[in-house]
mmCIF file of C-alpha atoms and ligand atoms in Angstrom:
data_model
loop_
_atom_site.group_PDB
_atom_site.id
_atom_site.type_symbol
_atom_site.label_atom_id
_atom_site.label_comp_id
_atom_site.label_asym_id
_atom_site.label_seq_id
_atom_site.Cartn_x
_atom_site.Cartn_y
_atom_site.Cartn_z
ATOM 1 C CA UNK A 158 6.455 -93.203 15.270
ATOM 2 C CA UNK A 159 6.345 -90.069 17.434
ATOM 3 C CA UNK A 160 7.851 -87.159 15.570
ATOM 4 C CA UNK A 161 8.858 -84.067 17.523
ATOM 5 C CA UNK A 162 8.831 -80.940 15.411
ATOM 6 C CA UNK A 163 10.386 -77.610 16.379
ATOM 7 C CA UNK A 164 9.414 -74.745 14.102
ATOM 8 C CA UNK A 165 10.418 -71.086 13.887
ATOM 9 C CA UNK A 166 7.472 -68.857 12.912
ATOM 10 C CA UNK A 167 7.545 -65.336 11.460
ATOM 11 C CA UNK A 168 4.648 -62.853 11.322
ATOM 12 C CA UNK A 169 4.643 -59.413 9.642
ATOM 13 C CA UNK A 170 1.298 -59.057 7.857
ATOM 14 C CA UNK A 171 0.071 -55.949 9.652
ATOM 15 C CA UNK A 172 1.598 -53.759 12.374
ATOM 16 C CA UNK A 173 3.248 -56.377 14.595
ATOM 17 C CA UNK A 174 6.669 -57.870 13.801
ATOM 18 C CA UNK A 175 6.853 -61.250 15.524
ATOM 19 C CA UNK A 176 8.932 -64.418 15.771
ATOM 20 C CA UNK A 177 8.328 -67.527 17.869
ATOM 21 C CA UNK A 178 9.533 -71.076 18.410
ATOM 22 C CA UNK A 179 6.923 -73.800 18.930
ATOM 23 C CA UNK A 180 7.565 -77.499 19.552
ATOM 24 C CA UNK A 181 5.150 -80.398 19.316
ATOM 25 C CA UNK A 182 5.489 -84.140 19.636
ATOM 26 C CA UNK A 183 2.993 -86.029 17.514
ATOM 27 C CA UNK A 184 -0.214 -86.476 19.514
ATOM 28 C CA UNK A 185 0.872 -84.201 22.389
ATOM 29 C CA UNK A 186 -0.041 -80.611 23.229
ATOM 30 C CA UNK A 187 2.241 -78.053 21.532
ATOM 31 C CA UNK A 188 4.596 -75.946 23.646
ATOM 32 C CA UNK A 189 5.442 -72.317 22.953
ATOM 33 C CA UNK A 190 9.187 -72.136 23.645
ATOM 34 C CA UNK A 191 9.339 -68.407 22.892
ATOM 35 C CA UNK A 192 7.164 -65.683 21.404
ATOM 36 C CA UNK A 193 8.464 -62.203 20.649
ATOM 37 C CA UNK A 194 6.225 -59.378 19.374
ATOM 38 C CA UNK A 195 7.404 -55.881 18.452
ATOM 39 C CA UNK A 196 4.339 -53.656 17.958
ATOM 40 C CA UNK A 197 4.393 -50.552 15.761
ATOM 41 C CA UNK A 198 1.545 -48.566 17.355
ATOM 42 C CA UNK A 199 3.772 -45.552 18.056
ATOM 43 C CA UNK A 200 5.063 -45.371 14.472
ATOM 44 C CA UNK A 201 1.516 -45.062 13.118
ATOM 45 C CA UNK A 202 -0.226 -43.140 15.893
ATOM 46 C CA UNK A 203 0.154 -39.705 14.273
ATOM 47 C CA UNK A 204 -1.575 -40.959 11.108
ATOM 48 C CA UNK A 205 -4.756 -42.403 12.631
ATOM 49 C CA UNK A 206 -4.206 -45.835 11.020
ATOM 50 C CA UNK A 207 -1.523 -48.231 9.802
ATOM 51 C CA UNK A 208 0.640 -46.700 7.024
ATOM 52 C CA UNK A 209 1.688 -49.646 4.797
ATOM 53 C CA UNK A 210 5.070 -48.205 3.735
ATOM 54 C CA UNK A 211 6.097 -47.364 7.296
ATOM 55 C CA UNK A 212 4.960 -50.816 8.428
ATOM 56 C CA UNK A 213 6.920 -52.639 5.715
ATOM 57 C CA UNK A 214 10.123 -50.726 6.470
ATOM 58 C CA UNK A 215 9.810 -51.346 10.203
ATOM 59 C CA UNK A 216 9.223 -55.078 9.612
ATOM 60 C CA UNK A 217 12.326 -55.275 7.400
ATOM 61 C CA UNK A 218 14.362 -53.596 10.161
ATOM 62 C CA UNK A 219 12.977 -55.678 13.037
ATOM 63 C CA UNK A 220 12.526 -59.206 11.639
ATOM 64 C CA UNK A 221 16.064 -60.478 12.121
ATOM 65 C CA UNK A 222 16.191 -58.941 15.612
ATOM 66 C CA UNK A 223 12.945 -60.757 16.473
ATOM 67 C CA UNK A 224 14.313 -64.051 15.104
ATOM 68 C CA UNK A 225 17.490 -63.714 17.179
ATOM 69 C CA UNK A 226 15.447 -62.884 20.306
ATOM 70 C CA UNK A 227 13.012 -65.773 19.751
ATOM 71 C CA UNK A 228 15.841 -68.311 19.286
ATOM 72 C CA UNK A 229 17.752 -66.877 22.218
ATOM 73 C CA UNK A 230 14.821 -66.981 24.592
ATOM 74 C CA UNK A 231 14.009 -70.567 23.516
ATOM 75 C CA UNK A 232 17.681 -71.442 24.199
ATOM 76 C CA UNK A 233 17.961 -72.881 20.690
ATOM 77 C CA UNK A 234 19.758 -72.186 17.402
ATOM 78 C CA UNK A 235 18.575 -72.331 13.796
ATOM 79 C CA UNK A 236 20.164 -75.780 13.475
ATOM 80 C CA UNK A 237 17.690 -77.063 16.109
ATOM 81 C CA UNK A 238 14.690 -76.134 13.914
ATOM 82 C CA UNK A 239 12.880 -78.570 11.648
ATOM 83 C CA UNK A 240 11.281 -75.893 9.474
ATOM 84 C CA UNK A 241 10.637 -72.186 9.042
ATOM 85 C CA UNK A 242 7.010 -71.075 8.851
ATOM 86 C CA UNK A 243 6.061 -67.610 7.646
ATOM 87 C CA UNK A 244 2.859 -65.672 7.086
ATOM 88 C CA UNK A 245 2.520 -65.548 3.291
ATOM 89 C CA UNK A 246 -0.809 -63.617 3.337
ATOM 90 C CA UNK A 247 -3.380 -62.185 3.544
ATOM 91 C CA UNK A 248 -2.279 -58.750 4.727
ATOM 92 C CA UNK A 249 -0.475 -55.561 3.802
ATOM 93 C CA UNK A 250 1.671 -56.717 0.923
ATOM 94 C CA UNK A 251 4.899 -54.873 1.844
ATOM 95 C CA UNK A 252 4.900 -56.390 5.311
ATOM 96 C CA UNK A 253 4.061 -59.882 4.073
ATOM 97 C CA UNK A 254 6.906 -59.602 1.526
ATOM 98 C CA UNK A 255 9.362 -58.566 4.257
ATOM 99 C CA UNK A 256 8.522 -61.715 6.225
ATOM 100 C CA UNK A 257 8.559 -64.028 3.218
ATOM 101 C CA UNK A 258 11.941 -62.658 2.042
ATOM 102 C CA UNK A 259 13.426 -63.062 5.531
ATOM 103 C CA UNK A 260 12.137 -66.654 5.767
ATOM 104 C CA UNK A 261 13.447 -67.488 2.304
ATOM 105 C CA UNK A 262 16.872 -66.143 3.255
ATOM 106 C CA UNK A 263 16.938 -68.289 6.401
ATOM 107 C CA UNK A 264 15.743 -71.327 4.466
ATOM 108 C CA UNK A 265 18.289 -70.856 1.672
ATOM 109 C CA UNK A 266 21.125 -70.380 4.177
ATOM 110 C CA UNK A 267 20.254 -73.367 6.377
ATOM 111 C CA UNK A 268 18.532 -75.774 3.989
ATOM 112 C CA UNK A 269 15.519 -75.895 6.346
ATOM 113 C CA UNK A 270 12.121 -76.484 4.723
ATOM 114 C CA UNK A 271 9.990 -73.384 4.183
ATOM 115 C CA UNK A 272 6.259 -73.370 4.944
ATOM 116 C CA UNK A 273 3.975 -70.519 3.881
ATOM 117 C CA UNK A 274 1.111 -70.038 6.334
ATOM 118 C CA UNK A 275 -2.223 -68.278 5.870
ATOM 119 C CA UNK A 276 -2.457 -65.656 8.635
ATOM 120 C CA UNK A 277 -6.158 -66.402 9.135
ATOM 121 C CA UNK A 278 -5.366 -70.118 9.515
ATOM 122 C CA UNK A 279 -2.920 -69.094 12.239
ATOM 123 C CA UNK A 280 -5.752 -67.400 14.144
ATOM 124 C CA UNK A 281 -8.225 -70.167 13.362
ATOM 125 C CA UNK A 282 -5.911 -72.972 14.568
ATOM 126 C CA UNK A 283 -4.948 -71.182 17.818
ATOM 127 C CA UNK A 284 -7.569 -73.043 19.930
ATOM 128 C CA UNK A 285 -5.710 -76.261 19.048
ATOM 129 C CA UNK A 286 -2.399 -74.720 20.152
ATOM 130 C CA UNK A 287 -3.782 -73.363 23.441
ATOM 131 C CA UNK A 288 -6.464 -75.901 24.380
ATOM 132 C CA UNK A 289 -5.877 -78.926 22.160
ATOM 133 C CA UNK A 290 -9.387 -78.522 20.658
ATOM 134 C CA UNK A 291 -10.162 -81.342 18.188
ATOM 135 C CA UNK A 292 -11.598 -80.765 14.692
ATOM 136 C CA UNK A 293 -14.289 -79.795 13.859
ATOM 137 C CA UNK A 294 -15.099 -76.604 15.742
ATOM 138 C CA UNK A 295 -16.706 -73.258 15.053
ATOM 139 C CA UNK A 296 -14.477 -70.199 15.002
ATOM 140 C CA UNK A 297 -15.284 -66.498 15.228
ATOM 141 C CA UNK A 298 -12.440 -64.169 14.241
ATOM 142 C CA UNK A 299 -13.099 -60.626 15.470
ATOM 143 C CA UNK A 300 -10.263 -58.133 15.160
ATOM 144 C CA UNK A 301 -9.301 -54.828 13.571
ATOM 145 C CA UNK A 302 -8.854 -56.526 10.211
ATOM 146 C CA UNK A 303 -10.971 -59.657 10.270
ATOM 147 C CA UNK A 304 -14.493 -60.726 11.068
ATOM 148 C CA UNK A 305 -15.733 -64.123 9.981
ATOM 149 C CA UNK A 306 -17.411 -67.325 11.157
ATOM 150 C CA UNK A 307 -15.530 -70.438 10.069
ATOM 151 C CA UNK A 308 -15.973 -74.149 10.588
ATOM 152 C CA UNK A 309 -12.485 -75.609 11.020
ATOM 153 C CA UNK A 310 -12.511 -79.159 9.605
ATOM 154 C CA UNK A 311 -8.753 -79.638 9.282
ATOM 155 C CA UNK A 312 -5.453 -77.699 9.131
ATOM 156 C CA UNK A 313 -6.237 -76.497 5.634
ATOM 157 C CA UNK A 314 -9.967 -77.082 5.360
ATOM 158 C CA UNK A 315 -12.330 -74.337 6.467
ATOM 159 C CA UNK A 316 -15.906 -73.463 5.588
ATOM 160 C CA UNK A 317 -16.878 -69.824 5.918
ATOM 161 C CA UNK A 318 -20.427 -69.371 7.212
ATOM 162 C CA UNK A 319 -20.367 -65.576 6.945
ATOM 163 C CA UNK A 320 -18.390 -62.457 7.666
ATOM 164 C CA UNK A 321 -18.374 -58.693 7.441
ATOM 165 C CA UNK A 322 -19.253 -57.121 4.133
ATOM 166 C CA UNK A 323 -17.477 -53.856 5.014
ATOM 167 C CA UNK A 324 -15.606 -52.844 8.213
ATOM 168 C CA UNK A 325 -14.286 -55.271 10.810
ATOM 169 C CA UNK A 326 -15.631 -54.631 14.342
ATOM 170 C CA UNK A 327 -12.256 -53.450 15.717
ATOM 171 C CA UNK A 328 -12.066 -51.010 12.839
ATOM 172 C CA UNK A 329 -15.525 -49.690 13.803
ATOM 173 C CA UNK A 330 -14.371 -49.246 17.429
ATOM 174 C CA UNK A 331 -11.231 -47.425 16.195
ATOM 175 C CA UNK A 332 -13.239 -45.106 13.905
ATOM 176 C CA UNK A 333 -15.750 -44.412 16.687
ATOM 177 C CA UNK A 334 -12.902 -43.421 19.001
ATOM 178 C CA UNK A 335 -11.472 -41.121 16.345
ATOM 179 C CA UNK A 336 -14.861 -39.443 15.784
ATOM 180 C CA UNK A 337 -15.168 -38.792 19.530
ATOM 181 C CA UNK A 338 -11.583 -37.622 20.094
ATOM 182 C CA UNK A 339 -10.610 -40.738 22.076
ATOM 183 C CA UNK A 340 -7.139 -42.357 21.807
ATOM 184 C CA UNK A 341 -6.142 -45.302 19.590
ATOM 185 C CA UNK A 342 -6.536 -48.256 19.643
ATOM 186 C CA UNK A 343 -10.169 -47.295 19.993
ATOM 187 C CA UNK A 344 -11.595 -50.542 21.386
ATOM 188 C CA UNK A 345 -10.366 -50.249 24.988
ATOM 189 C CA UNK A 346 -11.068 -46.467 25.036
ATOM 190 C CA UNK A 347 -14.655 -46.857 23.793
ATOM 191 C CA UNK A 348 -15.269 -49.760 26.178
ATOM 192 C CA UNK A 349 -14.038 -47.670 29.132
ATOM 193 C CA UNK A 350 -16.308 -44.713 28.191
ATOM 194 C CA UNK A 351 -19.277 -47.036 27.605
ATOM 195 C CA UNK A 352 -19.117 -48.193 31.231
ATOM 196 C CA UNK A 353 -20.565 -44.879 32.431
ATOM 197 C CA UNK A 354 -22.959 -44.453 29.500
ATOM 198 C CA UNK A 355 -26.626 -45.169 28.853
ATOM 199 C CA UNK A 356 -26.865 -47.637 25.922
ATOM 200 C CA UNK A 357 -30.538 -46.755 25.332
ATOM 201 C CA UNK A 358 -30.235 -42.958 24.903
ATOM 202 C CA UNK A 359 -29.251 -43.139 21.211
ATOM 203 C CA UNK A 360 -30.951 -45.515 18.781
ATOM 204 C CA UNK A 361 -28.236 -47.221 16.768
ATOM 205 C CA UNK A 362 -29.180 -49.607 13.927
ATOM 206 C CA UNK A 363 -28.667 -53.372 14.210
ATOM 207 C CA UNK A 364 -27.187 -53.935 10.708
ATOM 208 C CA UNK A 365 -28.208 -56.979 8.641
ATOM 209 C CA UNK A 366 -30.277 -58.564 11.434
ATOM 210 C CA UNK A 367 -33.281 -58.351 9.123
ATOM 211 C CA UNK A 368 -31.502 -60.584 6.604
ATOM 212 C CA UNK A 369 -30.970 -64.326 6.967
ATOM 213 C CA UNK A 370 -27.478 -65.757 7.402
ATOM 214 C CA UNK A 371 -24.336 -64.797 9.287
ATOM 215 C CA UNK A 372 -22.987 -61.861 7.289
ATOM 216 C CA UNK A 373 -22.262 -58.709 9.256
ATOM 217 C CA UNK A 374 -21.865 -55.012 8.519
ATOM 218 C CA UNK A 375 -20.344 -52.386 10.806
ATOM 219 C CA UNK A 376 -19.714 -49.315 8.649
ATOM 220 C CA UNK A 377 -23.290 -47.992 9.102
ATOM 221 C CA UNK A 378 -22.786 -47.771 12.879
ATOM 222 C CA UNK A 379 -19.937 -45.319 12.431
ATOM 223 C CA UNK A 380 -22.040 -43.197 10.033
ATOM 224 C CA UNK A 381 -24.953 -43.229 12.497
ATOM 225 C CA UNK A 382 -22.612 -42.163 15.294
ATOM 226 C CA UNK A 383 -21.208 -39.325 13.195
ATOM 227 C CA UNK A 384 -24.723 -37.981 12.513
ATOM 228 C CA UNK A 385 -25.666 -38.172 16.201
ATOM 229 C CA UNK A 386 -22.461 -36.437 17.218
ATOM 230 C CA UNK A 387 -22.961 -33.678 14.636
ATOM 231 C CA UNK A 388 -26.536 -33.138 15.773
ATOM 232 C CA UNK A 389 -25.506 -32.700 19.410
ATOM 233 C CA UNK A 390 -22.724 -30.319 18.382
ATOM 234 C CA UNK A 391 -25.181 -28.305 16.247
ATOM 235 C CA UNK A 392 -27.693 -28.105 19.118
ATOM 236 C CA UNK A 393 -25.375 -27.555 22.092
ATOM 237 C CA UNK A 394 -22.099 -26.402 20.593
ATOM 238 C CA UNK A 395 -20.136 -29.433 21.797
ATOM 239 C CA UNK A 396 -20.195 -32.836 23.515
ATOM 240 C CA UNK A 397 -20.328 -33.301 27.281
ATOM 241 C CA UNK A 398 -18.582 -36.244 28.911
ATOM 242 C CA UNK A 399 -21.981 -37.864 29.386
ATOM 243 C CA UNK A 400 -22.876 -37.399 25.686
ATOM 244 C CA UNK A 401 -19.636 -39.131 24.734
ATOM 245 C CA UNK A 402 -20.206 -41.983 27.200
ATOM 246 C CA UNK A 403 -23.801 -42.468 25.979
ATOM 247 C CA UNK A 404 -22.666 -42.544 22.343
ATOM 248 C CA UNK A 405 -19.987 -45.147 23.196
ATOM 249 C CA UNK A 406 -22.482 -47.246 25.176
ATOM 250 C CA UNK A 407 -25.086 -47.126 22.381
ATOM 251 C CA UNK A 408 -22.509 -48.032 19.736
ATOM 252 C CA UNK A 409 -21.037 -50.890 21.793
ATOM 253 C CA UNK A 410 -24.490 -52.299 22.574
ATOM 254 C CA UNK A 411 -25.294 -52.364 18.838
ATOM 255 C CA UNK A 412 -22.083 -54.342 18.168
ATOM 256 C CA UNK A 413 -22.862 -56.695 21.098
ATOM 257 C CA UNK A 414 -26.448 -57.350 19.938
ATOM 258 C CA UNK A 415 -25.396 -57.893 16.324
ATOM 259 C CA UNK A 416 -22.544 -60.270 17.164
ATOM 260 C CA UNK A 417 -24.724 -62.161 19.668
ATOM 261 C CA UNK A 418 -27.542 -62.764 17.163
ATOM 262 C CA UNK A 419 -25.200 -63.678 14.281
ATOM 263 C CA UNK A 420 -23.290 -66.031 16.586
ATOM 264 C CA UNK A 421 -26.579 -67.692 17.567
ATOM 265 C CA UNK A 422 -27.272 -68.294 13.860
ATOM 266 C CA UNK A 423 -23.718 -69.521 13.184
ATOM 267 C CA UNK A 424 -23.948 -72.024 16.058
ATOM 268 C CA UNK A 425 -27.342 -73.137 14.696
ATOM 269 C CA UNK A 426 -25.832 -73.775 11.244
ATOM 270 C CA UNK A 427 -22.838 -75.530 12.784
ATOM 271 C CA UNK A 428 -25.107 -77.802 14.874
ATOM 272 C CA UNK A 429 -27.023 -78.912 11.767
ATOM 273 C CA UNK A 430 -23.829 -80.581 10.522
ATOM 274 C CA UNK A 431 -21.872 -81.297 13.721
ATOM 275 C CA UNK A 432 -24.271 -81.983 16.570
ATOM 276 C CA UNK A 433 -21.944 -83.692 19.079
ATOM 277 C CA UNK A 434 -19.792 -81.836 21.636
ATOM 278 C CA UNK A 435 -20.023 -78.441 19.865
ATOM 279 C CA UNK A 436 -17.229 -75.959 20.559
ATOM 280 C CA UNK A 437 -17.088 -72.301 19.568
ATOM 281 C CA UNK A 438 -13.738 -70.543 19.785
ATOM 282 C CA UNK A 439 -13.108 -66.839 19.419
ATOM 283 C CA UNK A 440 -9.893 -64.984 18.483
ATOM 284 C CA UNK A 441 -8.882 -61.408 17.641
ATOM 285 C CA UNK A 442 -8.357 -58.249 19.678
ATOM 286 C CA UNK A 443 -12.095 -57.480 19.937
ATOM 287 C CA UNK A 444 -12.516 -60.665 21.993
ATOM 288 C CA UNK A 445 -10.927 -58.622 24.808
ATOM 289 C CA UNK A 446 -14.168 -56.616 25.113
ATOM 290 C CA UNK A 447 -15.925 -57.756 28.280
ATOM 291 C CA UNK A 448 -19.451 -56.983 27.063
ATOM 292 C CA UNK A 449 -18.905 -58.790 23.748
ATOM 293 C CA UNK A 450 -17.235 -61.737 25.406
ATOM 294 C CA UNK A 451 -19.964 -62.216 27.983
ATOM 295 C CA UNK A 452 -22.704 -61.951 25.311
ATOM 296 C CA UNK A 453 -20.910 -64.642 23.275
ATOM 297 C CA UNK A 454 -20.578 -66.822 26.375
ATOM 298 C CA UNK A 455 -24.294 -66.459 27.119
ATOM 299 C CA UNK A 456 -25.356 -67.319 23.561
ATOM 300 C CA UNK A 457 -23.000 -70.318 23.475
ATOM 301 C CA UNK A 458 -24.413 -71.628 26.768
ATOM 302 C CA UNK A 459 -27.998 -71.158 25.534
ATOM 303 C CA UNK A 460 -27.172 -73.116 22.376
ATOM 304 C CA UNK A 461 -25.378 -75.882 24.338
ATOM 305 C CA UNK A 462 -21.943 -75.119 22.874
ATOM 306 C CA UNK A 463 -18.668 -74.921 24.804
ATOM 307 C CA UNK A 464 -17.070 -71.460 24.540
ATOM 308 C CA UNK A 465 -13.320 -71.010 24.498
ATOM 309 C CA UNK A 466 -11.052 -68.008 23.977
ATOM 310 C CA UNK A 467 -7.246 -68.152 23.869
ATOM 311 C CA UNK A 468 -5.330 -65.862 26.263
ATOM 312 C CA UNK A 469 -5.309 -62.331 24.859
ATOM 313 C CA UNK A 470 -1.633 -62.391 23.800
ATOM 314 C CA UNK A 471 -2.503 -65.309 21.502
ATOM 315 C CA UNK A 472 -5.815 -63.766 20.329
ATOM 316 C CA UNK A 473 -3.981 -60.813 18.816
ATOM 317 C CA UNK A 474 -1.310 -61.046 16.114
ATOM 318 C CA UNK A 475 1.682 -63.181 17.110
ATOM 319 C CA UNK A 476 4.120 -65.651 15.545
ATOM 320 C CA UNK A 477 3.423 -68.633 17.838
ATOM 321 C CA UNK A 478 0.177 -69.192 15.924
ATOM 322 C CA UNK A 479 2.137 -69.092 12.642
ATOM 323 C CA UNK A 480 4.758 -71.573 13.888
ATOM 324 C CA UNK A 481 1.945 -73.850 15.129
ATOM 325 C CA UNK A 482 -0.015 -73.625 11.849
ATOM 326 C CA UNK A 483 3.319 -74.408 10.142
ATOM 327 C CA UNK A 484 3.616 -77.585 12.247
ATOM 328 C CA UNK A 485 0.093 -78.617 11.250
ATOM 329 C CA UNK A 486 0.880 -78.018 7.547
ATOM 330 C CA UNK A 487 4.245 -79.779 7.844
ATOM 331 C CA UNK A 488 2.489 -82.874 9.227
ATOM 332 C CA UNK A 489 0.234 -82.940 6.140
ATOM 333 C CA UNK A 490 3.412 -83.139 4.020
ATOM 334 C CA UNK A 491 3.133 -79.564 2.734
ATOM 335 C CA UNK A 492 6.396 -77.799 1.811
ATOM 336 C CA UNK A 493 7.011 -74.571 -0.086
ATOM 337 C CA UNK A 494 9.952 -73.658 -2.284
ATOM 338 C CA UNK A 495 11.863 -70.442 -2.757
ATOM 339 C CA UNK A 496 9.164 -69.491 -5.270
ATOM 340 C CA UNK A 497 6.697 -68.954 -2.362
ATOM 341 C CA UNK A 498 4.787 -65.742 -3.080
ATOM 342 C CA UNK A 499 3.320 -63.106 -0.770
ATOM 343 C CA UNK A 500 -0.457 -62.862 -1.224
ATOM 344 C CA UNK A 501 -2.441 -59.739 -0.252
ATOM 345 C CA UNK A 502 -5.692 -61.735 -0.470
ATOM 346 C CA UNK A 503 -5.939 -65.391 0.450
ATOM 347 C CA UNK A 504 -9.378 -66.628 1.491
ATOM 348 C CA UNK A 505 -9.349 -69.564 3.890
ATOM 349 C CA UNK A 506 -12.449 -70.987 2.303
ATOM 350 C CA UNK A 507 -11.576 -71.111 -1.403
ATOM 351 C CA UNK A 508 -15.118 -72.077 -2.354
ATOM 352 C CA UNK A 509 -16.931 -69.039 -0.889
ATOM 353 C CA UNK A 510 -17.216 -65.817 -2.884
ATOM 354 C CA UNK A 511 -14.692 -63.072 -1.950
ATOM 355 C CA UNK A 512 -15.714 -60.765 0.880
ATOM 356 C CA UNK A 513 -16.139 -57.094 0.090
ATOM 357 C CA UNK A 514 -14.038 -54.320 1.613
ATOM 358 C CA UNK A 515 -10.395 -54.245 2.414
ATOM 359 C CA UNK A 516 -10.250 -52.629 5.864
ATOM 360 C CA UNK A 517 -7.573 -50.502 7.441
ATOM 361 C CA UNK A 518 -5.307 -53.473 7.987
ATOM 362 C CA UNK A 519 -5.476 -54.982 4.525
ATOM 363 C CA UNK A 520 -7.671 -57.472 2.805
ATOM 364 C CA UNK A 521 -10.351 -59.309 4.733
ATOM 365 C CA UNK A 522 -10.225 -62.124 2.186
HETATM 366 O O1 KG4 B 56 -6.261 -58.789 16.706
HETATM 367 P P1 KG4 B 56 -5.744 -57.400 16.805
HETATM 368 O O2 KG4 B 56 -4.657 -57.082 17.796
HETATM 369 O O3 KG4 B 56 -5.146 -56.914 15.436
HETATM 370 C C1 KG4 B 56 -5.718 -57.142 14.210
HETATM 371 O O4 KG4 B 56 -6.666 -56.401 13.893
HETATM 372 O O5 KG4 B 56 -5.270 -58.056 13.501
HETATM 373 O O6 KG4 B 56 -7.007 -56.474 17.083
HETATM 374 C C2 KG4 B 56 -6.878 -55.089 17.274
HETATM 375 C C3 KG4 B 56 -8.267 -54.512 17.275
HETATM 376 C C4 KG4 B 56 -8.263 -52.994 17.297
HETATM 377 O O7 KG4 B 56 -9.129 -52.522 16.301
HETATM 378 C C5 KG4 B 56 -8.749 -52.662 18.705
HETATM 379 O O8 KG4 B 56 -9.477 -51.437 18.778
HETATM 380 C C6 KG4 B 56 -9.647 -53.850 19.008
HETATM 381 O O9 KG4 B 56 -8.981 -54.952 18.444
HETATM 382 N N1 KG4 B 56 -9.823 -54.010 20.453
HETATM 383 C C7 KG4 B 56 -11.000 -53.894 21.080
HETATM 384 C C8 KG4 B 56 -10.731 -54.023 22.464
HETATM 385 N N2 KG4 B 56 -9.392 -54.229 22.635
HETATM 386 C C9 KG4 B 56 -8.845 -54.219 21.381
HETATM 387 N N3 KG4 B 56 -12.232 -53.687 20.595
HETATM 388 C C10 KG4 B 56 -13.236 -53.599 21.493
HETATM 389 N N4 KG4 B 56 -13.071 -53.680 22.829
HETATM 390 C C11 KG4 B 56 -11.840 -53.901 23.362
HETATM 391 N N5 KG4 B 56 -11.678 -53.968 24.678
HETATM 392 ZN ZN1 ZN B 57 -4.616 -61.059 12.668
#
């Protein structure tokens, strides 16, 4: 029997408050009926990072507005929903709690089933929402808060091949921008500067390439950049535009080379187990970087794997991915009660040891 499911999704685990309505008929491609995102960049800009308390309060203020806008723009009402899906972790706990409390209220008032969704599963399942990619596939999450290679076997079954042991790459771009007096978010600013820079002038390390496996490390790049910057300032009294561009280009090239080599290894490991029709999908704000994206495309082609990246609005935090992951969980029979808890850490692969570091945007899990 074909079952059409329409699910309202809520997302509030970091600095975006979001609500969306997604519909899927069994066996067909899902449709995003609406997706509303209220970012908080301005609220945090003076502080150089996300302030958890400010984020949580803003989520609490904006969630019901987002829900009303998402239902309105889908042309539907709560009574037309089959379930309410909400990010229940990992993330900044105050924000996750705001979302979970809002979803519980809606569920209690309407009697609709409640489904707690892992935020990382939302990202990891996005290629199925956007491109109907079949399991299994290899996933690289690269954002300001996450960096990991995952094999997606099923809606709730993931194997982590490796990930960052300290900063996420977006975090490293943001810190680099801050060290060089460039605006936030740092990724686009550093990428723009790097275009007119010489990537070979400064010798940045290529962290963890000397070790086997797919783990990554980005915090040393920021320390190296700080030393280089301080040396130029000590010698010349300040940075020229060209110095800044060369530092950005050298830093970005180190991230590109590291991600390219680790991706080559991850695809190699994936192919050992899943040799036919290999697909690698990427998600997260850092996937917007042209140099990184084209290096990943090249490596994928060399390894014979198909490369896919969702449109940017679905790579970054949004609630459509949460509603869709909710649909996938719902179809497995999963339901949560009003005792659903908000979890700051929630690894997708329960069998791998916890990752180190907690990042500016909460736990990397
Ligand atoms: O996925 P996202 O919107 O939020 C989470 O981190 O969950 O990613 C934002 C991150 C920021 O750190 C931002 O600097 C980075 O993605 N980013 C980029 C680029 N555009 C955004 N990093 C490198 N190059 C870019 N063009
Ligand atoms: Zn995210």
